[in-house]
């Protein structure tokens, strides 16, 4: 039966709780042998869920729709996503503490209001709604109502009790391994029962891991790095969360914007202006830094060229880069000197009487060697300080 979703699943086996070993804190009422201990600890470490002031987690407590919307958005790391649309509800507005995240959840097609125009922010979240949201976060293949029933009837004794709107979502969730059942309830969906804080933690971990592989169309636009053409930075390393690091020592070409910088006329602290000639990209074609991003620096030292083989010397350092998301991020490096590369005999007399001059002019491409790594959040297009 599960062959139906082979394309969607890919390597969906990672949906298990393996790799959730970084433990954030201990709660007084959450023993380490609790069935959802690892999931709760993982979400705590990610600041998706929090405990109560008395040090308890209350794993059996219920969750409101406003709380759940906030948990969902944080689990997907979209709490800072720009609101491109807003929605009006009769019983909910911008004065509510969860307004922004509820709006984001609706914007990303994760939650909906009620047919009567309300949102019911203080109502409890049912297990059925948790299943629906988990599936809504993903791109899935189509499945008929009949096929969903066939999938569910093999395992769940209460599949006939599912409301009509939940049957297809539950069938997909079962194939994708998204349905959470507490110990002793493996064959019961219990869709109408309010979900507990422990159950929702388990649902959210599964949802977030699946969304990394196959988010819905709207989430994909903000959860996946942008692809581009440009200059490949070959030594860039990439973490699982799409944080890229351009290491120190990397050489990056830039275009000079100054009219002229020369060992014969420039002074220490004179400004250096440049820009990226093309996009910088990873070998996977993920966009690192967009072309034409301005780069600034200054002349750090200069020695005038003089006769009898005294070559000029000039060190230019870069300090900052300006991007759409980073008006003044660090871009620390040294401009590699570019001398006259013609054969020595052709420049002998010129060097004899004046020495070798270093000059940079508008439009010239020079190489900058980074002296400090640059870390970039590829999802949000930001340089991380």
mmCIF file of C-alpha atoms in Angstrom:
data_model
loop_
_atom_site.group_PDB
_atom_site.id
_atom_site.type_symbol
_atom_site.label_atom_id
_atom_site.label_comp_id
_atom_site.label_asym_id
_atom_site.label_seq_id
_atom_site.Cartn_x
_atom_site.Cartn_y
_atom_site.Cartn_z
ATOM 1 C CA UNK A 1 0.000 0.000 0.000
ATOM 2 C CA UNK A 2 2.840 2.359 0.807
ATOM 3 C CA UNK A 3 4.231 2.242 -2.700
ATOM 4 C CA UNK A 4 1.596 4.852 -3.485
ATOM 5 C CA UNK A 5 3.710 7.459 -1.764
ATOM 6 C CA UNK A 6 7.193 6.258 -2.727
ATOM 7 C CA UNK A 7 8.118 9.509 -4.438
ATOM 8 C CA UNK A 8 6.995 11.600 -1.496
ATOM 9 C CA UNK A 9 8.666 9.480 1.126
ATOM 10 C CA UNK A 10 12.172 9.651 -0.337
ATOM 11 C CA UNK A 11 14.227 9.021 2.760
ATOM 12 C CA UNK A 12 11.336 9.644 5.096
ATOM 13 C CA UNK A 13 12.666 7.029 7.497
ATOM 14 C CA UNK A 14 14.424 9.884 9.254
ATOM 15 C CA UNK A 15 11.067 10.767 10.740
ATOM 16 C CA UNK A 16 11.936 8.612 13.728
ATOM 17 C CA UNK A 17 13.295 10.210 16.835
ATOM 18 C CA UNK A 18 16.871 9.192 16.202
ATOM 19 C CA UNK A 19 19.199 12.149 16.367
ATOM 20 C CA UNK A 20 17.119 13.935 18.980
ATOM 21 C CA UNK A 21 19.714 13.379 21.631
ATOM 22 C CA UNK A 22 20.557 16.976 22.548
ATOM 23 C CA UNK A 23 18.682 17.415 25.788
ATOM 24 C CA UNK A 24 17.636 20.875 26.829
ATOM 25 C CA UNK A 25 16.437 20.616 30.435
ATOM 26 C CA UNK A 26 14.655 18.370 32.851
ATOM 27 C CA UNK A 27 11.076 18.954 33.925
ATOM 28 C CA UNK A 28 9.894 17.889 37.364
ATOM 29 C CA UNK A 29 6.946 15.940 35.966
ATOM 30 C CA UNK A 30 8.664 14.420 32.925
ATOM 31 C CA UNK A 31 10.656 11.274 33.742
ATOM 32 C CA UNK A 32 13.301 10.156 31.271
ATOM 33 C CA UNK A 33 11.334 7.027 30.492
ATOM 34 C CA UNK A 34 8.289 9.029 29.357
ATOM 35 C CA UNK A 35 7.340 7.969 25.828
ATOM 36 C CA UNK A 36 7.643 11.553 24.478
ATOM 37 C CA UNK A 37 10.666 12.590 26.569
ATOM 38 C CA UNK A 38 13.078 13.006 23.630
ATOM 39 C CA UNK A 39 10.597 14.912 21.495
ATOM 40 C CA UNK A 40 9.720 17.304 24.312
ATOM 41 C CA UNK A 41 13.382 17.885 25.108
ATOM 42 C CA UNK A 42 14.181 18.537 21.456
ATOM 43 C CA UNK A 43 11.432 21.131 21.093
ATOM 44 C CA UNK A 44 12.429 22.727 24.380
ATOM 45 C CA UNK A 45 15.998 23.088 23.159
ATOM 46 C CA UNK A 46 14.640 24.715 19.995
ATOM 47 C CA UNK A 47 12.403 27.027 22.059
ATOM 48 C CA UNK A 48 9.303 25.618 20.372
ATOM 49 C CA UNK A 49 7.766 24.566 23.699
ATOM 50 C CA UNK A 50 8.386 25.870 27.193
ATOM 51 C CA UNK A 51 7.592 24.646 30.655
ATOM 52 C CA UNK A 52 5.671 26.338 33.426
ATOM 53 C CA UNK A 53 7.149 28.590 36.127
ATOM 54 C CA UNK A 54 6.856 25.766 38.654
ATOM 55 C CA UNK A 55 9.318 23.661 36.645
ATOM 56 C CA UNK A 56 6.712 21.290 35.225
ATOM 57 C CA UNK A 57 5.887 20.529 31.597
ATOM 58 C CA UNK A 58 2.407 19.095 32.195
ATOM 59 C CA UNK A 59 2.567 16.522 29.375
ATOM 60 C CA UNK A 60 -1.095 15.550 29.784
ATOM 61 C CA UNK A 61 -2.415 19.119 29.623
ATOM 62 C CA UNK A 62 -4.300 20.321 26.557
ATOM 63 C CA UNK A 63 -3.244 23.101 24.174
ATOM 64 C CA UNK A 64 -5.276 25.995 22.774
ATOM 65 C CA UNK A 65 -5.477 26.774 19.085
ATOM 66 C CA UNK A 66 -3.498 29.983 19.591
ATOM 67 C CA UNK A 67 -0.767 28.112 21.470
ATOM 68 C CA UNK A 68 -0.700 25.394 18.842
ATOM 69 C CA UNK A 69 -0.363 27.878 15.977
ATOM 70 C CA UNK A 70 2.645 29.386 17.709
ATOM 71 C CA UNK A 71 4.197 25.953 18.307
ATOM 72 C CA UNK A 72 3.674 24.957 14.668
ATOM 73 C CA UNK A 73 5.287 28.111 13.294
ATOM 74 C CA UNK A 74 8.246 27.835 15.671
ATOM 75 C CA UNK A 75 8.723 24.152 14.856
ATOM 76 C CA UNK A 76 9.023 25.154 11.191
ATOM 77 C CA UNK A 77 11.308 28.055 12.164
ATOM 78 C CA UNK A 78 9.032 30.589 10.504
ATOM 79 C CA UNK A 79 8.342 32.883 13.468
ATOM 80 C CA UNK A 80 10.182 35.691 11.653
ATOM 81 C CA UNK A 81 8.601 35.077 8.253
ATOM 82 C CA UNK A 82 7.290 38.234 6.617
ATOM 83 C CA UNK A 83 3.512 38.492 6.659
ATOM 84 C CA UNK A 84 2.519 38.926 3.033
ATOM 85 C CA UNK A 85 -1.194 38.450 3.760
ATOM 86 C CA UNK A 86 -3.407 39.123 6.755
ATOM 87 C CA UNK A 87 -6.690 37.523 7.701
ATOM 88 C CA UNK A 88 -9.694 38.790 9.624
ATOM 89 C CA UNK A 89 -11.535 36.786 12.265
ATOM 90 C CA UNK A 90 -14.543 37.878 14.284
ATOM 91 C CA UNK A 91 -13.024 36.813 17.597
ATOM 92 C CA UNK A 92 -9.333 37.409 17.004
ATOM 93 C CA UNK A 93 -7.219 40.433 16.080
ATOM 94 C CA UNK A 94 -3.737 41.983 16.329
ATOM 95 C CA UNK A 95 -4.176 42.694 20.052
ATOM 96 C CA UNK A 96 -3.943 38.976 20.844
ATOM 97 C CA UNK A 97 -0.473 37.777 21.911
ATOM 98 C CA UNK A 98 -0.454 35.032 19.232
ATOM 99 C CA UNK A 99 -1.824 37.121 16.379
ATOM 100 C CA UNK A 100 1.362 37.170 14.272
ATOM 101 C CA UNK A 101 1.950 33.430 14.407
ATOM 102 C CA UNK A 102 -1.709 32.595 13.819
ATOM 103 C CA UNK A 103 -1.608 34.817 10.741
ATOM 104 C CA UNK A 104 1.554 33.016 9.577
ATOM 105 C CA UNK A 105 -0.043 29.621 10.146
ATOM 106 C CA UNK A 106 -3.019 30.647 8.004
ATOM 107 C CA UNK A 107 -0.751 32.236 5.383
ATOM 108 C CA UNK A 108 1.180 28.973 4.998
ATOM 109 C CA UNK A 109 -2.067 26.962 4.657
ATOM 110 C CA UNK A 110 -1.501 25.169 7.969
ATOM 111 C CA UNK A 111 -4.535 26.368 9.926
ATOM 112 C CA UNK A 112 -7.918 27.726 8.953
ATOM 113 C CA UNK A 113 -10.688 29.641 10.612
ATOM 114 C CA UNK A 114 -14.165 28.275 11.218
ATOM 115 C CA UNK A 115 -16.998 28.545 8.669
ATOM 116 C CA UNK A 116 -18.678 31.198 10.826
ATOM 117 C CA UNK A 117 -15.663 33.526 10.506
ATOM 118 C CA UNK A 118 -14.208 32.858 13.958
ATOM 119 C CA UNK A 119 -10.849 31.382 14.891
ATOM 120 C CA UNK A 120 -11.624 30.276 18.462
ATOM 121 C CA UNK A 121 -8.086 30.948 19.771
ATOM 122 C CA UNK A 122 -8.860 29.544 23.221
ATOM 123 C CA UNK A 123 -10.435 26.305 21.998
ATOM 124 C CA UNK A 124 -8.585 23.029 22.475
ATOM 125 C CA UNK A 125 -6.677 21.390 19.641
ATOM 126 C CA UNK A 126 -7.932 17.909 18.820
ATOM 127 C CA UNK A 127 -5.757 15.042 17.651
ATOM 128 C CA UNK A 128 -7.562 15.211 14.332
ATOM 129 C CA UNK A 129 -6.541 18.832 13.845
ATOM 130 C CA UNK A 130 -2.945 17.964 14.704
ATOM 131 C CA UNK A 131 -2.994 15.275 11.992
ATOM 132 C CA UNK A 132 -4.481 17.700 9.496
ATOM 133 C CA UNK A 133 -1.879 20.375 10.198
ATOM 134 C CA UNK A 134 1.004 17.914 9.948
ATOM 135 C CA UNK A 135 -0.175 16.827 6.489
ATOM 136 C CA UNK A 136 -0.924 20.399 5.406
ATOM 137 C CA UNK A 137 2.743 21.302 5.957
ATOM 138 C CA UNK A 138 3.755 18.864 3.206
ATOM 139 C CA UNK A 139 3.407 18.340 -0.502
ATOM 140 C CA UNK A 140 1.787 14.933 -0.958
ATOM 141 C CA UNK A 141 0.394 12.848 -3.753
ATOM 142 C CA UNK A 142 -3.344 12.797 -4.285
ATOM 143 C CA UNK A 143 -5.295 9.952 -2.735
ATOM 144 C CA UNK A 144 -8.976 9.170 -2.969
ATOM 145 C CA UNK A 145 -11.305 8.893 -0.018
ATOM 146 C CA UNK A 146 -11.750 5.187 -0.755
ATOM 147 C CA UNK A 147 -8.022 4.550 -0.823
ATOM 148 C CA UNK A 148 -7.550 6.430 2.454
ATOM 149 C CA UNK A 149 -10.181 4.190 4.090
ATOM 150 C CA UNK A 150 -8.362 1.108 2.821
ATOM 151 C CA UNK A 151 -5.132 2.357 4.381
ATOM 152 C CA UNK A 152 -6.724 3.173 7.732
ATOM 153 C CA UNK A 153 -8.921 0.132 8.196
ATOM 154 C CA UNK A 154 -5.889 -2.134 8.309
ATOM 155 C CA UNK A 155 -4.764 -0.612 11.589
ATOM 156 C CA UNK A 156 -7.290 1.619 13.358
ATOM 157 C CA UNK A 157 -10.449 0.269 14.954
ATOM 158 C CA UNK A 158 -12.070 3.705 15.049
ATOM 159 C CA UNK A 159 -11.453 4.714 11.431
ATOM 160 C CA UNK A 160 -15.219 4.815 10.816
ATOM 161 C CA UNK A 161 -15.545 7.544 13.448
ATOM 162 C CA UNK A 162 -13.356 9.986 11.509
ATOM 163 C CA UNK A 163 -15.134 13.132 10.275
ATOM 164 C CA UNK A 164 -15.330 13.314 6.498
ATOM 165 C CA UNK A 165 -12.859 16.202 6.258
ATOM 166 C CA UNK A 166 -10.166 14.167 8.024
ATOM 167 C CA UNK A 167 -10.275 10.824 6.195
ATOM 168 C CA UNK A 168 -7.902 11.653 3.330
ATOM 169 C CA UNK A 169 -5.495 13.550 5.578
ATOM 170 C CA UNK A 170 -5.413 10.634 8.019
ATOM 171 C CA UNK A 171 -4.728 8.163 5.201
ATOM 172 C CA UNK A 172 -1.795 10.260 4.021
ATOM 173 C CA UNK A 173 -0.552 10.744 7.571
ATOM 174 C CA UNK A 174 -0.556 6.990 8.185
ATOM 175 C CA UNK A 175 1.521 6.269 5.086
ATOM 176 C CA UNK A 176 3.945 9.077 5.931
ATOM 177 C CA UNK A 177 4.357 7.939 9.520
ATOM 178 C CA UNK A 178 2.920 11.134 10.970
ATOM 179 C CA UNK A 179 0.222 9.732 13.256
ATOM 180 C CA UNK A 180 1.210 9.740 16.920
ATOM 181 C CA UNK A 181 -0.325 7.175 19.259
ATOM 182 C CA UNK A 182 0.569 6.968 22.954
ATOM 183 C CA UNK A 183 1.558 3.589 24.439
ATOM 184 C CA UNK A 184 -1.398 1.234 24.622
ATOM 185 C CA UNK A 185 -3.371 3.159 21.990
ATOM 186 C CA UNK A 186 -1.601 1.974 18.846
ATOM 187 C CA UNK A 187 -4.803 1.020 17.043
ATOM 188 C CA UNK A 188 -6.842 4.116 17.913
ATOM 189 C CA UNK A 189 -6.748 7.510 16.153
ATOM 190 C CA UNK A 190 -9.045 9.217 18.680
ATOM 191 C CA UNK A 191 -9.462 12.162 16.331
ATOM 192 C CA UNK A 192 -12.010 14.032 18.423
ATOM 193 C CA UNK A 193 -10.054 13.830 21.669
ATOM 194 C CA UNK A 194 -8.117 16.964 22.683
ATOM 195 C CA UNK A 195 -4.407 16.406 22.050
ATOM 196 C CA UNK A 196 -2.045 16.515 25.003
ATOM 197 C CA UNK A 197 1.138 18.560 25.181
ATOM 198 C CA UNK A 198 3.139 15.348 24.939
ATOM 199 C CA UNK A 199 1.275 14.181 21.835
ATOM 200 C CA UNK A 200 1.621 17.528 20.126
ATOM 201 C CA UNK A 201 5.373 17.564 20.771
ATOM 202 C CA UNK A 202 5.623 14.212 18.995
ATOM 203 C CA UNK A 203 3.399 15.410 16.141
ATOM 204 C CA UNK A 204 5.511 18.557 15.680
ATOM 205 C CA UNK A 205 8.819 16.705 15.573
ATOM 206 C CA UNK A 206 7.492 14.396 12.860
ATOM 207 C CA UNK A 207 5.982 17.291 10.929
ATOM 208 C CA UNK A 208 9.140 19.433 11.073
ATOM 209 C CA UNK A 209 11.400 16.600 9.913
ATOM 210 C CA UNK A 210 9.066 15.717 7.041
ATOM 211 C CA UNK A 211 8.777 19.371 6.002
ATOM 212 C CA UNK A 212 12.558 19.554 5.586
ATOM 213 C CA UNK A 213 12.217 16.994 2.811
ATOM 214 C CA UNK A 214 8.952 17.947 1.199
ATOM 215 C CA UNK A 215 7.319 21.188 2.425
ATOM 216 C CA UNK A 216 4.118 22.488 0.910
ATOM 217 C CA UNK A 217 4.415 24.990 -1.913
ATOM 218 C CA UNK A 218 4.232 28.104 0.269
ATOM 219 C CA UNK A 219 6.668 26.770 2.847
ATOM 220 C CA UNK A 220 9.084 25.640 0.143
ATOM 221 C CA UNK A 221 9.495 29.239 -0.960
ATOM 222 C CA UNK A 222 10.853 30.185 2.466
ATOM 223 C CA UNK A 223 12.362 26.908 3.712
ATOM 224 C CA UNK A 224 14.584 25.993 0.775
ATOM 225 C CA UNK A 225 17.679 27.907 -0.373
ATOM 226 C CA UNK A 226 17.459 29.915 -3.562
ATOM 227 C CA UNK A 227 19.180 28.475 -6.615
ATOM 228 C CA UNK A 228 21.285 30.713 -8.842
ATOM 229 C CA UNK A 229 24.088 30.808 -11.379
ATOM 230 C CA UNK A 230 27.364 32.502 -10.622
ATOM 231 C CA UNK A 231 30.856 31.960 -9.242
ATOM 232 C CA UNK A 232 31.155 28.667 -7.377
ATOM 233 C CA UNK A 233 32.962 29.002 -4.047
ATOM 234 C CA UNK A 234 34.376 25.462 -3.913
ATOM 235 C CA UNK A 235 35.481 25.220 -0.275
ATOM 236 C CA UNK A 236 32.131 26.240 1.178
ATOM 237 C CA UNK A 237 30.787 23.841 3.805
ATOM 238 C CA UNK A 238 27.067 23.253 4.265
ATOM 239 C CA UNK A 239 25.262 22.182 7.430
ATOM 240 C CA UNK A 240 21.973 20.280 7.527
ATOM 241 C CA UNK A 241 20.091 23.448 8.485
ATOM 242 C CA UNK A 242 21.386 25.214 5.363
ATOM 243 C CA UNK A 243 23.971 27.289 7.164
ATOM 244 C CA UNK A 244 26.907 27.712 4.783
ATOM 245 C CA UNK A 245 30.426 28.715 5.779
ATOM 246 C CA UNK A 246 32.933 30.283 3.397
ATOM 247 C CA UNK A 247 36.244 29.558 5.170
ATOM 248 C CA UNK A 248 39.080 31.988 5.835
ATOM 249 C CA UNK A 249 41.648 31.812 3.053
ATOM 250 C CA UNK A 250 39.020 31.642 0.305
ATOM 251 C CA UNK A 251 39.820 33.880 -2.659
ATOM 252 C CA UNK A 252 36.907 35.890 -4.045
ATOM 253 C CA UNK A 253 37.051 38.178 -7.092
ATOM 254 C CA UNK A 254 35.652 41.691 -6.735
ATOM 255 C CA UNK A 255 35.321 44.663 -9.101
ATOM 256 C CA UNK A 256 37.058 47.899 -8.072
ATOM 257 C CA UNK A 257 34.807 50.971 -7.997
ATOM 258 C CA UNK A 258 37.428 53.604 -7.094
ATOM 259 C CA UNK A 259 38.569 55.876 -9.926
ATOM 260 C CA UNK A 260 42.168 55.112 -8.981
ATOM 261 C CA UNK A 261 44.216 53.781 -6.097
ATOM 262 C CA UNK A 262 47.988 53.875 -6.509
ATOM 263 C CA UNK A 263 51.175 53.489 -4.503
ATOM 264 C CA UNK A 264 52.156 56.881 -5.917
ATOM 265 C CA UNK A 265 49.153 58.862 -4.709
ATOM 266 C CA UNK A 266 47.013 56.942 -2.205
ATOM 267 C CA UNK A 267 47.232 57.432 1.559
ATOM 268 C CA UNK A 268 46.617 55.179 4.533
ATOM 269 C CA UNK A 269 42.885 55.010 5.380
ATOM 270 C CA UNK A 270 41.812 56.023 1.886
ATOM 271 C CA UNK A 271 38.502 54.289 1.220
ATOM 272 C CA UNK A 272 38.307 51.194 -0.975
ATOM 273 C CA UNK A 273 35.057 50.477 -2.805
ATOM 274 C CA UNK A 274 34.213 47.351 -4.752
ATOM 275 C CA UNK A 275 31.352 45.015 -5.612
ATOM 276 C CA UNK A 276 30.801 41.352 -6.410
ATOM 277 C CA UNK A 277 30.885 40.834 -10.192
ATOM 278 C CA UNK A 278 28.517 37.853 -10.059
ATOM 279 C CA UNK A 279 26.511 35.821 -7.578
ATOM 280 C CA UNK A 280 28.541 33.681 -5.210
ATOM 281 C CA UNK A 281 27.091 30.160 -5.106
ATOM 282 C CA UNK A 282 27.823 26.750 -3.623
ATOM 283 C CA UNK A 283 28.655 23.728 -5.764
ATOM 284 C CA UNK A 284 24.979 22.758 -5.317
ATOM 285 C CA UNK A 285 24.083 26.148 -6.898
ATOM 286 C CA UNK A 286 22.648 27.542 -3.662
ATOM 287 C CA UNK A 287 22.884 31.326 -3.576
ATOM 288 C CA UNK A 288 25.441 32.590 -1.048
ATOM 289 C CA UNK A 289 25.705 36.332 -1.764
ATOM 290 C CA UNK A 290 23.989 38.208 -4.567
ATOM 291 C CA UNK A 291 25.940 39.929 -7.340
ATOM 292 C CA UNK A 292 26.663 43.673 -7.158
ATOM 293 C CA UNK A 293 26.674 43.600 -3.349
ATOM 294 C CA UNK A 294 28.848 46.610 -2.341
ATOM 295 C CA UNK A 295 32.085 45.909 -0.477
ATOM 296 C CA UNK A 296 34.030 48.523 1.461
ATOM 297 C CA UNK A 297 37.471 48.699 3.007
ATOM 298 C CA UNK A 298 40.505 50.957 3.202
ATOM 299 C CA UNK A 299 44.193 51.303 2.437
ATOM 300 C CA UNK A 300 45.995 49.780 5.418
ATOM 301 C CA UNK A 301 49.562 50.580 4.361
ATOM 302 C CA UNK A 302 51.317 52.075 1.364
ATOM 303 C CA UNK A 303 54.929 52.492 0.185
ATOM 304 C CA UNK A 304 55.726 54.685 -2.797
ATOM 305 C CA UNK A 305 57.656 53.088 -5.662
ATOM 306 C CA UNK A 306 61.064 54.709 -6.242
ATOM 307 C CA UNK A 307 63.901 54.326 -8.636
ATOM 308 C CA UNK A 308 66.561 51.649 -8.484
ATOM 309 C CA UNK A 309 64.248 48.711 -7.945
ATOM 310 C CA UNK A 310 62.257 49.951 -4.991
ATOM 311 C CA UNK A 311 58.879 48.463 -5.740
ATOM 312 C CA UNK A 312 55.771 50.087 -4.435
ATOM 313 C CA UNK A 313 53.739 48.270 -1.822
ATOM 314 C CA UNK A 314 50.105 48.784 -0.870
ATOM 315 C CA UNK A 315 47.922 46.690 1.395
ATOM 316 C CA UNK A 316 44.180 47.103 1.054
ATOM 317 C CA UNK A 317 41.832 45.406 3.478
ATOM 318 C CA UNK A 318 38.116 44.834 3.067
ATOM 319 C CA UNK A 319 35.883 45.144 6.111
ATOM 320 C CA UNK A 320 32.201 45.124 5.203
ATOM 321 C CA UNK A 321 29.615 44.064 2.643
ATOM 322 C CA UNK A 322 26.091 45.358 2.136
ATOM 323 C CA UNK A 323 23.280 42.983 1.138
ATOM 324 C CA UNK A 324 19.491 43.234 1.144
ATOM 325 C CA UNK A 325 19.301 41.495 4.524
ATOM 326 C CA UNK A 326 22.620 42.789 5.949
ATOM 327 C CA UNK A 327 23.221 46.524 5.549
ATOM 328 C CA UNK A 328 26.660 46.266 7.156
ATOM 329 C CA UNK A 329 27.945 42.712 7.543
ATOM 330 C CA UNK A 330 31.576 41.728 8.011
ATOM 331 C CA UNK A 331 33.583 40.862 4.921
ATOM 332 C CA UNK A 332 37.121 40.788 6.245
ATOM 333 C CA UNK A 333 39.909 40.123 3.766
ATOM 334 C CA UNK A 334 43.043 41.361 2.054
ATOM 335 C CA UNK A 335 43.294 42.451 -1.572
ATOM 336 C CA UNK A 336 46.014 40.367 -3.212
ATOM 337 C CA UNK A 337 48.557 42.592 -4.943
ATOM 338 C CA UNK A 338 48.432 42.640 -8.731
ATOM 339 C CA UNK A 339 51.745 43.639 -10.272
ATOM 340 C CA UNK A 340 52.827 44.009 -13.869
ATOM 341 C CA UNK A 341 53.127 40.426 -15.076
ATOM 342 C CA UNK A 342 54.936 41.218 -18.323
ATOM 343 C CA UNK A 343 58.387 39.620 -18.793
ATOM 344 C CA UNK A 344 61.064 41.231 -16.629
ATOM 345 C CA UNK A 345 63.163 42.449 -19.575
ATOM 346 C CA UNK A 346 60.195 44.410 -20.923
ATOM 347 C CA UNK A 347 59.803 46.361 -17.684
ATOM 348 C CA UNK A 348 63.469 46.561 -16.681
ATOM 349 C CA UNK A 349 64.083 50.204 -17.486
ATOM 350 C CA UNK A 350 60.700 51.294 -16.122
ATOM 351 C CA UNK A 351 61.440 49.584 -12.817
ATOM 352 C CA UNK A 352 64.992 50.848 -12.765
ATOM 353 C CA UNK A 353 63.970 54.479 -12.843
ATOM 354 C CA UNK A 354 60.709 54.311 -10.923
ATOM 355 C CA UNK A 355 60.199 50.872 -9.388
ATOM 356 C CA UNK A 356 57.109 48.717 -9.813
ATOM 357 C CA UNK A 357 53.901 50.682 -9.250
ATOM 358 C CA UNK A 358 50.682 49.121 -7.971
ATOM 359 C CA UNK A 359 47.529 50.676 -9.359
ATOM 360 C CA UNK A 360 43.872 49.781 -9.129
ATOM 361 C CA UNK A 361 41.215 51.487 -11.216
ATOM 362 C CA UNK A 362 37.478 51.466 -11.807
ATOM 363 C CA UNK A 363 36.222 48.254 -13.403
ATOM 364 C CA UNK A 364 39.351 46.241 -12.620
ATOM 365 C CA UNK A 365 38.829 42.770 -11.139
ATOM 366 C CA UNK A 366 41.027 41.967 -8.145
ATOM 367 C CA UNK A 367 41.103 39.049 -5.728
ATOM 368 C CA UNK A 368 40.225 39.294 -2.056
ATOM 369 C CA UNK A 369 41.498 36.605 0.294
ATOM 370 C CA UNK A 370 39.221 36.260 3.299
ATOM 371 C CA UNK A 371 40.875 36.557 6.693
ATOM 372 C CA UNK A 372 37.706 35.646 8.563
ATOM 373 C CA UNK A 373 35.057 33.008 7.725
ATOM 374 C CA UNK A 374 31.660 34.129 6.507
ATOM 375 C CA UNK A 375 28.609 32.202 7.730
ATOM 376 C CA UNK A 376 25.413 32.537 5.722
ATOM 377 C CA UNK A 377 21.845 31.461 6.465
ATOM 378 C CA UNK A 378 20.867 30.268 2.994
ATOM 379 C CA UNK A 379 17.163 30.054 3.815
ATOM 380 C CA UNK A 380 16.831 33.683 4.824
ATOM 381 C CA UNK A 381 19.731 35.031 2.752
ATOM 382 C CA UNK A 382 21.475 36.529 5.762
ATOM 383 C CA UNK A 383 25.127 36.733 6.768
ATOM 384 C CA UNK A 384 25.371 35.528 10.365
ATOM 385 C CA UNK A 385 27.616 37.641 12.552
#
